[in-house]
Short mmCIF file of C-alpha atoms in Angstrom, two decimals:
data_model
loop_
_atom_site.label_atom_id
_atom_site.label_comp_id
_atom_site.label_asym_id
_atom_site.label_seq_id
_atom_site.Cartn_x
_atom_site.Cartn_y
_atom_site.Cartn_z
CA UNK A 392 -134.51 -63.57 19.66
CA UNK A 393 -137.64 -61.63 20.39
CA UNK A 394 -140.32 -63.24 22.61
CA UNK A 395 -142.89 -65.37 20.79
CA UNK A 396 -145.50 -67.80 22.09
CA UNK A 397 -147.31 -67.58 25.43
CA UNK A 398 -145.75 -65.48 28.17
CA UNK A 399 -146.09 -62.97 30.98
CA UNK A 400 -144.41 -59.58 31.30
CA UNK A 401 -144.61 -57.11 34.18
CA UNK A 402 -143.50 -53.47 33.94
CA UNK A 403 -142.14 -51.23 36.70
CA UNK A 404 -145.28 -49.04 36.58
CA UNK A 405 -147.44 -52.00 37.64
CA UNK A 406 -148.80 -52.99 34.24
CA UNK A 407 -148.85 -56.70 33.49
CA UNK A 408 -149.60 -58.58 30.28
CA UNK A 409 -150.26 -62.30 30.02
CA UNK A 410 -150.95 -63.91 26.68
CA UNK A 411 -149.59 -64.51 23.24
CA UNK A 412 -146.49 -62.77 21.88
CA UNK A 413 -145.02 -62.49 18.40
CA UNK A 414 -141.82 -60.67 17.49
CA UNK A 415 -141.55 -59.09 20.95
CA UNK A 416 -145.09 -57.61 20.87
CA UNK A 417 -148.40 -58.58 22.41
CA UNK A 418 -150.01 -60.48 19.54
CA UNK A 419 -152.95 -62.89 19.76
CA UNK A 420 -155.23 -63.42 22.77
CA UNK A 421 -154.10 -61.73 25.95
CA UNK A 422 -154.94 -59.77 29.08
CA UNK A 423 -153.35 -56.58 30.40
CA UNK A 424 -153.91 -55.29 33.92
CA UNK A 425 -152.89 -52.25 35.97
CA UNK A 426 -152.31 -51.59 39.66
CA UNK A 427 -155.58 -49.65 40.03
CA UNK A 428 -157.57 -52.80 39.14
CA UNK A 429 -158.30 -51.83 35.52
CA UNK A 430 -157.85 -54.57 32.95
CA UNK A 431 -158.47 -55.35 29.31
CA UNK A 432 -158.61 -58.63 27.49
CA UNK A 433 -158.99 -59.54 23.87
CA UNK A 434 -157.27 -59.80 20.54
CA UNK A 435 -153.91 -57.99 20.23
CA UNK A 436 -152.06 -57.15 17.02
CA UNK A 437 -148.47 -55.88 17.21
CA UNK A 438 -148.88 -54.54 20.75
CA UNK A 439 -152.37 -52.98 20.35
CA UNK A 440 -155.88 -54.18 21.15
CA UNK A 441 -157.37 -54.83 17.72
CA UNK A 442 -160.54 -56.85 17.16
CA UNK A 443 -162.96 -57.87 19.90
CA UNK A 444 -162.11 -57.06 23.48
CA UNK A 445 -163.27 -56.17 26.98
CA UNK A 446 -162.08 -53.27 29.11
CA UNK A 447 -162.98 -52.80 32.79
CA UNK A 448 -161.92 -49.73 34.76
CA UNK A 449 -161.24 -49.45 38.48
CA UNK A 450 -164.84 -48.25 39.06
CA UNK A 451 -166.30 -51.43 37.57
CA UNK A 452 -167.43 -49.80 34.30
CA UNK A 453 -167.15 -52.30 31.44
CA UNK A 454 -166.78 -51.91 27.67
CA UNK A 455 -167.31 -54.90 25.37
CA UNK A 456 -166.90 -54.58 21.64
CA UNK A 457 -164.64 -53.70 18.79
CA UNK A 458 -161.16 -52.18 18.91
CA UNK A 459 -158.72 -50.81 16.33
CA UNK A 460 -155.19 -49.88 17.39
CA UNK A 461 -156.09 -49.38 21.09
CA UNK A 462 -159.21 -47.34 20.28
CA UNK A 463 -162.90 -48.25 20.52
CA UNK A 464 -163.94 -49.06 16.98
CA UNK A 465 -167.04 -50.69 15.52
CA UNK A 466 -169.97 -51.83 17.63
CA UNK A 467 -169.58 -51.76 21.37
CA UNK A 468 -171.37 -51.35 24.65
CA UNK A 469 -170.44 -49.63 27.90
CA UNK A 470 -172.12 -51.04 31.00
CA UNK A 471 -171.45 -48.70 33.91
CA UNK A 472 -171.33 -49.83 37.54
CA UNK A 473 -174.47 -47.74 38.09
CA UNK A 474 -176.37 -49.99 35.66
CA UNK A 475 -176.50 -47.39 32.87
CA UNK A 476 -175.83 -48.98 29.47
CA UNK A 477 -174.61 -47.12 26.38
CA UNK A 478 -174.56 -48.94 23.03
CA UNK A 479 -173.03 -47.23 20.03
CA UNK A 480 -170.87 -47.57 16.98
CA UNK A 481 -167.38 -46.15 17.47
CA UNK A 482 -164.85 -44.70 15.06
CA UNK A 483 -161.26 -44.40 16.32
CA UNK A 484 -162.33 -43.84 19.94
CA UNK A 485 -165.24 -41.47 19.28
CA UNK A 486 -168.95 -42.34 19.20
CA UNK A 487 -169.86 -42.57 15.50
CA UNK A 488 -173.59 -42.67 16.23
CA UNK A 489 -175.92 -41.20 18.81
CA UNK A 490 -176.12 -44.62 20.35
CA UNK A 491 -178.71 -46.07 22.65
CA UNK A 492 -178.86 -45.22 26.34
CA UNK A 493 -180.60 -47.67 28.70
CA UNK A 494 -181.30 -47.99 32.43
CA UNK A 495 -181.04 -44.30 33.33
CA UNK A 496 -182.22 -43.86 36.92
CA UNK A 497 -185.41 -41.88 37.45
CA UNK A 498 -184.80 -38.15 37.34
CA UNK A 499 -185.49 -36.30 40.59
CA UNK A 500 -186.91 -32.79 40.95
CA UNK A 501 -185.30 -29.77 39.38
CA UNK A 502 -185.01 -28.59 35.83
CA UNK A 503 -185.66 -31.11 33.09
CA UNK A 504 -182.58 -31.97 31.03
CA UNK A 505 -181.99 -34.20 28.04
CA UNK A 506 -180.01 -36.74 30.03
CA UNK A 507 -179.16 -38.85 26.98
CA UNK A 508 -177.55 -35.81 25.31
CA UNK A 509 -175.75 -34.95 28.55
CA UNK A 510 -174.45 -38.50 28.77
CA UNK A 511 -173.17 -38.47 25.18
CA UNK A 512 -171.40 -35.17 25.78
CA UNK A 513 -169.74 -36.63 28.87
CA UNK A 514 -168.61 -39.68 26.89
CA UNK A 515 -167.10 -37.43 24.22
CA UNK A 516 -165.32 -35.37 26.89
CA UNK A 517 -163.99 -38.52 28.56
CA UNK A 518 -162.81 -40.37 25.48
CA UNK A 519 -160.40 -43.20 25.90
CA UNK A 520 -156.95 -41.90 26.68
CA UNK A 521 -153.70 -43.82 26.97
CA UNK A 522 -151.34 -44.79 29.73
CA UNK A 523 -147.68 -43.73 29.46
CA UNK A 524 -146.93 -47.02 27.70
CA UNK A 525 -149.52 -46.32 24.98
CA UNK A 526 -152.03 -48.88 26.24
CA UNK A 527 -155.70 -47.88 26.58
CA UNK A 528 -156.79 -46.05 29.73
CA UNK A 529 -160.51 -46.34 30.51
CA UNK A 530 -162.52 -43.13 30.45
CA UNK A 531 -164.12 -41.84 33.63
CA UNK A 532 -167.11 -39.82 32.40
CA UNK A 533 -168.26 -38.75 35.93
CA UNK A 534 -171.88 -39.79 35.67
CA UNK A 535 -172.94 -38.75 39.19
CA UNK A 536 -175.13 -35.86 38.02
CA UNK A 537 -177.23 -37.96 35.68
#
């Protein structure tokens, strides 16, 4: 039969999942991790993050909030390793609201820019993609120039 109950599976590409299974799929509470140090943990439904969950990328950036079929969905917050925080509502992986941007470092000399707008555009450009196996891959919005 197909795996059900608690278990661990490792793939050749370095991905690992530990948690609940039903009918051969990740289903229930579980945690997936990748060789680069990225991981996600939360509620899984038929092989997809769906419900509340946490995603941390290899840079230490962290998302906590809602998911629907491996996409950011509902209320959620990114806390970046730099300390910048972005809270927004999400719809199928895209920001559904302008969101709230906190803890931006002080802006140095040079031309004045709307850094919140720049940040949102970077988040849109770096939307959550997927690994080869269809699991979520954390965005890397390259925030160095903020």
